[in-house]
Tab-separated table of C-alpha atoms in Angstrom:
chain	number	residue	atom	x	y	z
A	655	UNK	CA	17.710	42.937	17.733
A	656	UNK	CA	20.147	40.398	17.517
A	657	UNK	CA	18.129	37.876	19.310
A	658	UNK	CA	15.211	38.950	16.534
A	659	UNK	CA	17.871	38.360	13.618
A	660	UNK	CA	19.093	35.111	15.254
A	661	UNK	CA	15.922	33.283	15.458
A	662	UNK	CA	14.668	34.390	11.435
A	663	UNK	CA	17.539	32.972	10.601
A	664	UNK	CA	17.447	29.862	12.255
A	665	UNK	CA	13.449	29.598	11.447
A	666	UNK	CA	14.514	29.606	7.880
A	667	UNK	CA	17.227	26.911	8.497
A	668	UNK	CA	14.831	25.014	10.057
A	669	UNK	CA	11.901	25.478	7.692
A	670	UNK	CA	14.585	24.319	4.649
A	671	UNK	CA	15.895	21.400	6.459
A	672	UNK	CA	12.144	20.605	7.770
A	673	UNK	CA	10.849	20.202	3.918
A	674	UNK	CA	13.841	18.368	2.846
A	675	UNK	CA	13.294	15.647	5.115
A	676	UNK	CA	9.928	15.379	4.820
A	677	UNK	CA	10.438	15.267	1.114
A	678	UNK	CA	12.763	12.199	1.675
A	679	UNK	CA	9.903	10.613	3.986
A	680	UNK	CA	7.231	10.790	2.032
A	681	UNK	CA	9.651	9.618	-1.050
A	682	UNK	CA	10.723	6.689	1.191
A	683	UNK	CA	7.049	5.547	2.599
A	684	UNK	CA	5.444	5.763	-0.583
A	685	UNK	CA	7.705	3.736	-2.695
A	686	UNK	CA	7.191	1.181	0.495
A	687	UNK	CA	3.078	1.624	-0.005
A	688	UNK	CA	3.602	1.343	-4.039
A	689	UNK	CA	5.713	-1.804	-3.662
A	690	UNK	CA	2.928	-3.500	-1.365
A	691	UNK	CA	-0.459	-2.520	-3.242
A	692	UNK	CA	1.599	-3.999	-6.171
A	693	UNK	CA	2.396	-7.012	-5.052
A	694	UNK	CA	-1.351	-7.058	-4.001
A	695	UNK	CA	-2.496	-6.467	-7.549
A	696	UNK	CA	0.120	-8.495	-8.958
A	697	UNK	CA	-0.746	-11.814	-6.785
A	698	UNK	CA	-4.605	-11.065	-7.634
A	699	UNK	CA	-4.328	-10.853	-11.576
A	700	UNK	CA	-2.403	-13.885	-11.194
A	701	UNK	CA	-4.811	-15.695	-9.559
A	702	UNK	CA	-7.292	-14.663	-11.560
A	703	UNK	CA	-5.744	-15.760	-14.584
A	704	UNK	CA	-5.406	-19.668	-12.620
A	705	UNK	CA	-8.745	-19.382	-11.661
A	706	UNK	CA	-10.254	-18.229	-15.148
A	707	UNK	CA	-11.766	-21.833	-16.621
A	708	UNK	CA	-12.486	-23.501	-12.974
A	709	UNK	CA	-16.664	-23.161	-13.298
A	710	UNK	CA	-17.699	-24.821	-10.253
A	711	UNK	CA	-19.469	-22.012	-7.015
A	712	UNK	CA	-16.376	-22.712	-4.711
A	713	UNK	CA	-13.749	-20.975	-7.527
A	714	UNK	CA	-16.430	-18.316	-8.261
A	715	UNK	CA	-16.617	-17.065	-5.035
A	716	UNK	CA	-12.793	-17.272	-5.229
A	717	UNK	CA	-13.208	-14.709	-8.446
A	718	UNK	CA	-15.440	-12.390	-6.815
A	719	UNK	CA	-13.624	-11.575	-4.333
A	720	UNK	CA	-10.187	-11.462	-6.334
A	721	UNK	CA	-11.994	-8.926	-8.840
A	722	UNK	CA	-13.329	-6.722	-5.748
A	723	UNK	CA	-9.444	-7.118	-4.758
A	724	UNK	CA	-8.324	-5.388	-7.518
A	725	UNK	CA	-11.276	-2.974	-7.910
A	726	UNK	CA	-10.320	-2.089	-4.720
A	727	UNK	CA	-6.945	-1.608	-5.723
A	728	UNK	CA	-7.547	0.123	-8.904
A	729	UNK	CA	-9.554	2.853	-7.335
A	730	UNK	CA	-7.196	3.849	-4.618
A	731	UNK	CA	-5.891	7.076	-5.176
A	732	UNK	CA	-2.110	7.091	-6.181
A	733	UNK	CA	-1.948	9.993	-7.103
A	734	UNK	CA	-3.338	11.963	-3.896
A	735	UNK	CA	-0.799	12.133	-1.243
A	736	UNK	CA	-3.588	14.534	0.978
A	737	UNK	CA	-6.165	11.757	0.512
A	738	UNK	CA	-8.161	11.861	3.899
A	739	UNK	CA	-8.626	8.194	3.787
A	740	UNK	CA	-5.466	6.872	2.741
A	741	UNK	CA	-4.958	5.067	5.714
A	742	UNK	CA	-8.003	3.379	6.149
A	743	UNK	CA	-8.475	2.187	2.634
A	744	UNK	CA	-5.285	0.794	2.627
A	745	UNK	CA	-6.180	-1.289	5.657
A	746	UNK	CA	-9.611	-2.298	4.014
A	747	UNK	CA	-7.094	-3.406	0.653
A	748	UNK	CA	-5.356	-5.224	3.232
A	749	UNK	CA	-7.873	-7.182	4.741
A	750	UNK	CA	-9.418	-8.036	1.448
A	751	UNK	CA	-5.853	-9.401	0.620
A	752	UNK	CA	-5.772	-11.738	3.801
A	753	UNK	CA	-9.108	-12.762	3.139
A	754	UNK	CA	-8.281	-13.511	-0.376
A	755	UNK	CA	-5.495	-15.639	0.602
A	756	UNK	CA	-7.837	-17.453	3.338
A	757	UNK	CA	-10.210	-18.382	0.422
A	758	UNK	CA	-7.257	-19.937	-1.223
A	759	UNK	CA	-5.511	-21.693	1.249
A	760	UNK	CA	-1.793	-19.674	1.140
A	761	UNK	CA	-0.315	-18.098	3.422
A	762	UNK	CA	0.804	-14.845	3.075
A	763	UNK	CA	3.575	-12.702	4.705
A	764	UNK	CA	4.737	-9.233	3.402
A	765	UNK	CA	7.517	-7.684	5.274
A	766	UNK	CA	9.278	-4.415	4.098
A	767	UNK	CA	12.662	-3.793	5.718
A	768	UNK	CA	15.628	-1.913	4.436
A	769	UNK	CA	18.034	-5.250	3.905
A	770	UNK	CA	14.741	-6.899	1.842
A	771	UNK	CA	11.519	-6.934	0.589
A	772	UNK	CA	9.423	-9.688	-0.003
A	773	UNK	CA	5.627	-11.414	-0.197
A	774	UNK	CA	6.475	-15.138	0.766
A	775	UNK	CA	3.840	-18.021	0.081
């Protein structure tokens, strides 16, 4: 009996403690996520503003793929934290970024630590 009693109780303990952390997780990754895709988004609407009265094919291929940047970017779901293809279409947002910053000669590097954050160009 007792050994019955001892292990509900620590099941419940552990349950509790179990859902408090991974509250603090997922609260802790996903600002981390937020403050990357926004940098993304930020950097892109930027350059799309630069780029806005350059005409000639070389900057519109630079547009295009800045506005399928933040397309991309705009239609990633936020909002969904049980999103079956987080993951991956954050890596596609990702390589869209790098090839983004390719196209327009800067290089980009976006670190996330606990001291700093930071998108350097």
């Amino acid at each position: 009996r007792f050994h019955g009693e001892g292990y509900q109780e620590g099941y419940a303990e552990g349950s509790h403690v179990g859902i408090a952390e991974g509250r603090r997780y997922g609260s802790l990754h996903g600002a981390k996520m937020g403050s990357e895709i926004g940098s993304y988004l930020g950097f892109a609407l930027t350059w799309q503003c630069l780029l806005q009265k350059c005409t000639d094919e070389k900057n519109s291929k630079k547009k295009r793929a800045l506005d399928s940047l933040i397309g991309m970017i705009q239609k990633f779901p936020y909002e969904d934290p049980t999103y079956d293809k987080l993951q991956e279409d954050l890596e596609k947002i990702r390589g869209k970024f790098k090839q983004v910053c390719s196209m327009l000669n800067i290089q980009s590097d976006f670190r996330i630590g606990t001291e700093r954050s930071s998108l350097t160009f």
